[in-house]
C-alpha positions as a LaTeX table, in Angstrom:
\begin{tabular}{lrrr}
\hline
Residue & $x$ (\AA) & $y$ (\AA) & $z$ (\AA) \\
\hline
Unk1 & 66.86 & 41.29 & 79.90 \\
Unk2 & 68.84 & 44.33 & 80.99 \\
Unk3 & 67.73 & 47.84 & 80.01 \\
Unk4 & 70.44 & 50.43 & 79.27 \\
Unk5 & 70.92 & 52.71 & 82.27 \\
Unk6 & 72.36 & 56.21 & 82.63 \\
Unk7 & 75.97 & 55.32 & 81.65 \\
Unk8 & 74.93 & 53.35 & 78.57 \\
Unk9 & 72.57 & 56.09 & 77.36 \\
Unk10 & 75.25 & 58.74 & 78.00 \\
Unk11 & 77.68 & 56.64 & 75.96 \\
Unk12 & 75.26 & 56.59 & 73.02 \\
Unk13 & 74.79 & 60.37 & 73.28 \\
Unk14 & 78.53 & 60.97 & 73.21 \\
Unk15 & 78.87 & 58.66 & 70.22 \\
Unk16 & 76.16 & 60.16 & 67.98 \\
Unk17 & 76.34 & 63.81 & 69.08 \\
Unk18 & 79.30 & 64.92 & 66.90 \\
Unk19 & 77.63 & 63.57 & 63.75 \\
Unk20 & 74.21 & 65.07 & 64.51 \\
Unk21 & 75.09 & 68.62 & 65.57 \\
Unk22 & 74.22 & 71.07 & 62.81 \\
Unk23 & 72.39 & 68.48 & 60.73 \\
Unk24 & 68.85 & 68.96 & 59.46 \\
Unk25 & 66.32 & 66.12 & 59.56 \\
Unk26 & 64.49 & 65.79 & 56.24 \\
Unk27 & 62.66 & 62.53 & 56.87 \\
Unk28 & 61.82 & 59.89 & 59.44 \\
Unk29 & 60.66 & 56.46 & 58.32 \\
Unk30 & 58.92 & 54.21 & 60.88 \\
Unk31 & 59.73 & 50.73 & 59.61 \\
Unk32 & 58.16 & 49.27 & 62.77 \\
Unk33 & 54.70 & 50.92 & 63.00 \\
Unk34 & 54.73 & 51.50 & 66.77 \\
Unk35 & 58.19 & 53.03 & 67.01 \\
Unk36 & 56.81 & 56.60 & 66.74 \\
Unk37 & 54.85 & 56.74 & 69.98 \\
Unk38 & 52.90 & 60.00 & 69.78 \\
Unk39 & 53.39 & 61.35 & 66.27 \\
Unk40 & 53.53 & 60.48 & 62.59 \\
Unk41 & 56.28 & 61.58 & 60.17 \\
Unk42 & 54.15 & 64.45 & 58.86 \\
Unk43 & 53.96 & 65.95 & 62.36 \\
Unk44 & 57.72 & 66.46 & 62.25 \\
Unk45 & 58.49 & 66.97 & 58.58 \\
Unk46 & 56.43 & 69.99 & 57.58 \\
Unk47 & 56.93 & 73.68 & 56.89 \\
Unk48 & 56.06 & 74.77 & 60.43 \\
Unk49 & 58.82 & 72.87 & 62.27 \\
Unk50 & 62.51 & 73.73 & 62.09 \\
Unk51 & 64.32 & 70.38 & 62.12 \\
Unk52 & 67.88 & 71.67 & 62.47 \\
Unk53 & 69.61 & 69.81 & 65.30 \\
Unk54 & 70.96 & 72.17 & 67.95 \\
Unk55 & 72.05 & 69.67 & 70.57 \\
Unk56 & 72.02 & 66.01 & 71.58 \\
Unk57 & 71.90 & 65.27 & 75.29 \\
Unk58 & 70.58 & 62.86 & 77.88 \\
Unk59 & 67.71 & 63.17 & 80.36 \\
Unk60 & 67.18 & 60.14 & 82.59 \\
Unk61 & 67.31 & 57.15 & 80.22 \\
Unk62 & 66.20 & 59.21 & 77.21 \\
Unk63 & 68.35 & 60.47 & 74.35 \\
Unk64 & 67.18 & 64.02 & 73.60 \\
Unk65 & 67.60 & 65.44 & 70.10 \\
Unk66 & 67.10 & 69.16 & 70.55 \\
Unk67 & 65.49 & 71.14 & 67.72 \\
Unk68 & 64.88 & 74.91 & 67.90 \\
Unk69 & 61.29 & 74.58 & 69.16 \\
Unk70 & 60.82 & 70.84 & 69.76 \\
Unk71 & 62.60 & 67.78 & 71.05 \\
Unk72 & 62.74 & 64.21 & 69.83 \\
Unk73 & 63.15 & 61.87 & 72.80 \\
Unk74 & 64.42 & 58.36 & 72.13 \\
Unk75 & 64.14 & 55.52 & 74.65 \\
Unk76 & 66.26 & 52.49 & 73.79 \\
Unk77 & 64.37 & 50.10 & 76.11 \\
Unk78 & 65.94 & 46.62 & 75.97 \\
Unk79 & 67.70 & 46.24 & 72.63 \\
Unk80 & 67.62 & 49.64 & 70.92 \\
Unk81 & 70.76 & 50.90 & 69.17 \\
Unk82 & 71.47 & 54.11 & 67.24 \\
Unk83 & 74.14 & 54.32 & 64.56 \\
Unk84 & 74.84 & 55.84 & 61.15 \\
Unk85 & 74.84 & 54.08 & 57.78 \\
Unk86 & 75.21 & 55.00 & 54.15 \\
Unk87 & 72.21 & 56.76 & 52.64 \\
Unk88 & 70.26 & 53.80 & 51.23 \\
Unk89 & 71.35 & 51.07 & 53.64 \\
Unk90 & 68.66 & 49.69 & 55.99 \\
Unk91 & 69.67 & 46.82 & 58.34 \\
Unk92 & 67.32 & 43.89 & 58.98 \\
Unk93 & 66.36 & 44.84 & 62.54 \\
Unk94 & 65.88 & 48.55 & 61.86 \\
Unk95 & 62.76 & 50.02 & 63.49 \\
Unk96 & 63.24 & 53.54 & 62.13 \\
Unk97 & 65.45 & 55.56 & 59.81 \\
Unk98 & 66.10 & 59.26 & 60.39 \\
Unk99 & 67.38 & 60.89 & 57.20 \\
Unk100 & 69.57 & 63.99 & 57.18 \\
Unk101 & 69.95 & 66.70 & 54.55 \\
Unk102 & 73.66 & 65.86 & 54.25 \\
Unk103 & 72.83 & 62.32 & 53.12 \\
Unk104 & 73.52 & 60.61 & 56.43 \\
Unk105 & 70.97 & 58.20 & 57.86 \\
Unk106 & 70.60 & 57.52 & 61.58 \\
Unk107 & 69.34 & 53.98 & 62.14 \\
Unk108 & 67.32 & 52.90 & 65.15 \\
Unk109 & 67.99 & 49.16 & 65.32 \\
Unk110 & 65.81 & 47.27 & 67.79 \\
Unk111 & 65.47 & 43.48 & 67.77 \\
Unk112 & 62.80 & 43.34 & 70.50 \\
Unk113 & 60.84 & 46.34 & 69.13 \\
Unk114 & 60.25 & 47.99 & 72.52 \\
Unk115 & 62.17 & 51.21 & 71.82 \\
Unk116 & 60.22 & 54.39 & 71.08 \\
Unk117 & 60.53 & 57.92 & 69.64 \\
Unk118 & 58.55 & 60.78 & 71.20 \\
Unk119 & 57.96 & 64.29 & 69.84 \\
Unk120 & 57.43 & 67.07 & 72.40 \\
Unk121 & 57.54 & 70.86 & 72.49 \\
Unk122 & 60.01 & 70.73 & 75.39 \\
Unk123 & 61.29 & 68.55 & 78.23 \\
Unk124 & 58.29 & 69.16 & 80.51 \\
Unk125 & 56.57 & 65.79 & 79.84 \\
Unk126 & 59.79 & 63.96 & 80.75 \\
Unk127 & 60.73 & 66.19 & 83.67 \\
Unk128 & 57.27 & 65.79 & 85.19 \\
Unk129 & 57.80 & 62.08 & 85.82 \\
Unk130 & 61.53 & 61.98 & 86.51 \\
Unk131 & 63.54 & 62.99 & 89.55 \\
Unk132 & 66.88 & 64.82 & 89.64 \\
Unk133 & 69.96 & 63.71 & 87.75 \\
Unk134 & 72.40 & 61.98 & 90.13 \\
Unk135 & 75.47 & 63.61 & 88.56 \\
Unk136 & 74.12 & 67.16 & 88.42 \\
Unk137 & 75.65 & 69.75 & 90.73 \\
Unk138 & 72.14 & 70.56 & 91.97 \\
Unk139 & 71.81 & 67.00 & 93.29 \\
Unk140 & 73.53 & 67.74 & 96.59 \\
Unk141 & 74.09 & 65.56 & 99.64 \\
Unk142 & 71.53 & 67.67 & 101.52 \\
Unk143 & 68.90 & 67.05 & 98.83 \\
Unk144 & 69.72 & 63.33 & 98.81 \\
Unk145 & 69.38 & 63.10 & 102.60 \\
Unk146 & 66.10 & 65.01 & 102.53 \\
Unk147 & 64.64 & 62.65 & 99.92 \\
Unk148 & 65.69 & 59.42 & 101.58 \\
Unk149 & 65.11 & 60.27 & 105.25 \\
Unk150 & 61.64 & 61.70 & 104.65 \\
Unk151 & 60.17 & 58.51 & 103.17 \\
Unk152 & 59.66 & 55.02 & 104.52 \\
Unk153 & 60.34 & 52.80 & 101.53 \\
Unk154 & 62.53 & 49.92 & 100.48 \\
Unk155 & 65.86 & 51.50 & 99.54 \\
Unk156 & 66.37 & 49.53 & 96.33 \\
Unk157 & 62.82 & 50.17 & 95.12 \\
Unk158 & 63.32 & 53.85 & 95.85 \\
Unk159 & 66.60 & 54.05 & 93.91 \\
Unk160 & 65.00 & 52.28 & 90.95 \\
Unk161 & 62.01 & 54.65 & 90.98 \\
Unk162 & 62.69 & 57.11 & 88.14 \\
Unk163 & 60.50 & 59.75 & 89.81 \\
Unk164 & 62.91 & 59.77 & 92.79 \\
Unk165 & 66.30 & 59.69 & 91.05 \\
Unk166 & 66.64 & 59.54 & 87.27 \\
Unk167 & 68.71 & 57.07 & 85.29 \\
Unk168 & 69.54 & 54.37 & 87.82 \\
Unk169 & 68.80 & 50.71 & 87.13 \\
Unk170 & 69.49 & 47.29 & 88.56 \\
Unk171 & 73.21 & 47.09 & 87.84 \\
Unk172 & 74.31 & 50.41 & 89.31 \\
Unk173 & 71.90 & 50.26 & 92.25 \\
Unk174 & 73.33 & 46.89 & 93.32 \\
Unk175 & 76.89 & 48.16 & 92.88 \\
Unk176 & 76.23 & 51.35 & 94.85 \\
Unk177 & 74.48 & 49.57 & 97.72 \\
Unk178 & 77.32 & 47.07 & 98.01 \\
Unk179 & 79.94 & 49.81 & 97.95 \\
Unk180 & 78.13 & 51.67 & 100.75 \\
Unk181 & 77.50 & 48.54 & 102.85 \\
Unk182 & 73.69 & 48.76 & 102.76 \\
Unk183 & 71.46 & 45.73 & 102.31 \\
Unk184 & 69.01 & 46.38 & 99.44 \\
Unk185 & 66.00 & 45.38 & 101.56 \\
Unk186 & 66.73 & 48.16 & 104.08 \\
Unk187 & 64.11 & 50.85 & 104.73 \\
Unk188 & 65.18 & 54.29 & 103.53 \\
Unk189 & 64.48 & 56.24 & 106.72 \\
Unk190 & 66.07 & 53.53 & 108.88 \\
Unk191 & 69.51 & 53.93 & 107.32 \\
Unk192 & 72.00 & 56.03 & 109.34 \\
Unk193 & 72.88 & 59.36 & 107.74 \\
Unk194 & 76.54 & 58.37 & 107.61 \\
Unk195 & 75.57 & 55.40 & 105.46 \\
Unk196 & 73.31 & 57.52 & 103.25 \\
Unk197 & 76.17 & 59.94 & 102.66 \\
Unk198 & 78.32 & 56.98 & 101.66 \\
Unk199 & 75.54 & 55.78 & 99.34 \\
Unk200 & 75.31 & 59.22 & 97.71 \\
Unk201 & 79.05 & 59.21 & 97.05 \\
Unk202 & 79.00 & 55.59 & 95.88 \\
Unk203 & 76.29 & 56.28 & 93.30 \\
Unk204 & 78.31 & 59.10 & 91.78 \\
Unk205 & 81.57 & 57.12 & 91.90 \\
Unk206 & 80.02 & 54.10 & 90.20 \\
Unk207 & 78.26 & 56.15 & 87.49 \\
Unk208 & 81.36 & 58.19 & 86.65 \\
Unk209 & 83.47 & 55.04 & 86.38 \\
Unk210 & 80.83 & 53.33 & 84.23 \\
Unk211 & 80.61 & 56.29 & 81.84 \\
Unk212 & 84.41 & 56.31 & 81.52 \\
Unk213 & 84.25 & 52.60 & 80.64 \\
Unk214 & 81.45 & 53.25 & 78.10 \\
Unk215 & 78.87 & 51.34 & 80.12 \\
Unk216 & 78.31 & 47.69 & 80.94 \\
Unk217 & 77.87 & 45.02 & 78.29 \\
Unk218 & 76.39 & 41.86 & 79.74 \\
Unk219 & 73.87 & 40.89 & 77.09 \\
Unk220 & 73.12 & 43.31 & 74.32 \\
Unk221 & 74.58 & 46.79 & 74.73 \\
Unk222 & 77.00 & 47.87 & 72.02 \\
Unk223 & 77.93 & 51.23 & 70.51 \\
Unk224 & 79.45 & 51.24 & 67.03 \\
Unk225 & 80.12 & 47.51 & 67.41 \\
Unk226 & 82.11 & 48.02 & 70.61 \\
Unk227 & 81.09 & 46.69 & 74.00 \\
Unk228 & 81.18 & 48.66 & 77.23 \\
Unk229 & 84.03 & 47.65 & 79.55 \\
Unk230 & 82.47 & 48.26 & 82.97 \\
Unk231 & 81.47 & 44.58 & 83.23 \\
Unk232 & 85.14 & 43.95 & 84.05 \\
Unk233 & 84.80 & 46.29 & 87.05 \\
Unk234 & 81.57 & 44.93 & 88.53 \\
Unk235 & 82.05 & 44.08 & 92.20 \\
Unk236 & 78.71 & 42.46 & 93.09 \\
Unk237 & 76.29 & 42.38 & 90.13 \\
Unk238 & 76.08 & 39.01 & 88.31 \\
Unk239 & 78.66 & 37.47 & 90.68 \\
Unk240 & 76.44 & 34.99 & 92.56 \\
Unk241 & 78.47 & 32.14 & 94.05 \\
Unk242 & 81.73 & 34.06 & 93.83 \\
Unk243 & 83.61 & 35.51 & 96.83 \\
Unk244 & 82.90 & 39.07 & 97.94 \\
Unk245 & 85.82 & 41.28 & 96.95 \\
Unk246 & 85.82 & 42.88 & 100.40 \\
Unk247 & 85.38 & 39.95 & 102.81 \\
Unk248 & 85.52 & 36.74 & 100.78 \\
Unk249 & 82.01 & 35.69 & 101.80 \\
Unk250 & 79.93 & 34.05 & 99.07 \\
Unk251 & 77.77 & 36.46 & 97.06 \\
Unk252 & 74.10 & 35.51 & 96.99 \\
Unk253 & 71.33 & 36.29 & 94.52 \\
Unk254 & 67.95 & 37.17 & 96.04 \\
Unk255 & 64.87 & 39.10 & 94.92 \\
Unk256 & 64.27 & 42.62 & 96.16 \\
Unk257 & 61.69 & 45.03 & 94.72 \\
Unk258 & 60.82 & 42.37 & 92.16 \\
Unk259 & 64.34 & 42.32 & 90.74 \\
Unk260 & 67.22 & 39.85 & 90.84 \\
Unk261 & 69.59 & 41.33 & 93.42 \\
Unk262 & 73.17 & 40.49 & 94.37 \\
Unk263 & 74.31 & 40.87 & 97.97 \\
Unk264 & 77.03 & 40.07 & 100.47 \\
Unk265 & 75.27 & 39.12 & 103.71 \\
Unk266 & 78.36 & 40.01 & 105.73 \\
Unk267 & 79.25 & 43.42 & 104.26 \\
Unk268 & 75.75 & 44.78 & 103.65 \\
Unk269 & 73.77 & 45.57 & 106.79 \\
Unk270 & 69.97 & 45.55 & 106.85 \\
Unk271 & 68.30 & 48.59 & 108.44 \\
Unk272 & 64.61 & 48.26 & 109.27 \\
Unk273 & 63.67 & 50.49 & 112.24 \\
Unk274 & 62.84 & 54.10 & 111.30 \\
Unk275 & 65.21 & 56.73 & 112.68 \\
Unk276 & 63.77 & 60.03 & 111.46 \\
\hline
\end{tabular}
């Protein structure tokens, strides 16, 4: 099963944000008991907490609903979806209902029941275990080079590690490594700096294109009933047995860092010997 990555979560944020800004939460109903990870409804809905929604944004793979003095962080996990319904409508797979003063209801629909809501005072608990955002201006080439040349780790495992870079997952890591010509089993500090620079640029290029296409729908990701279109632009992921778009060589599926991984053995070079 594929977990929504940065572009899919960003797509959800952009979809729900206009309808949430300025709203006030007056109730949250956990239909699935475990959906509220670290709080109960009374922790949020009481006289001491201002539940007016000031912003909706993304951090890593979390949707952040910003209140004046708290945040609600939502992780979709495998099958989570957020959408609005009429006041008294509750779909079959709903895990939670967030009710607004205006009468709107935000539904958290989650067939597999792995998605969670978290209540925090601020972003510190999330920031403490997540690395920089790959599309932020502060995530410079110099910072990227410093991170990846100073450690001796498998490059794919490192890119998937949320404490190193936030928001990346299997799809966009495979796409970025293919675009930069790096074999996913390469060792981070063995990769030439010219290739790492290309990887940095490839990550940003792939993510920006995926956000513009509203993410990748392969199995279960939909927003407002619409599927993401980036699946039509995938160059390597889920294309085992098909010809590489650069050289025509057959794409293979292997396992790297415990994950199904798609590679072109001709275009993607494997770097093992440390350079730095």
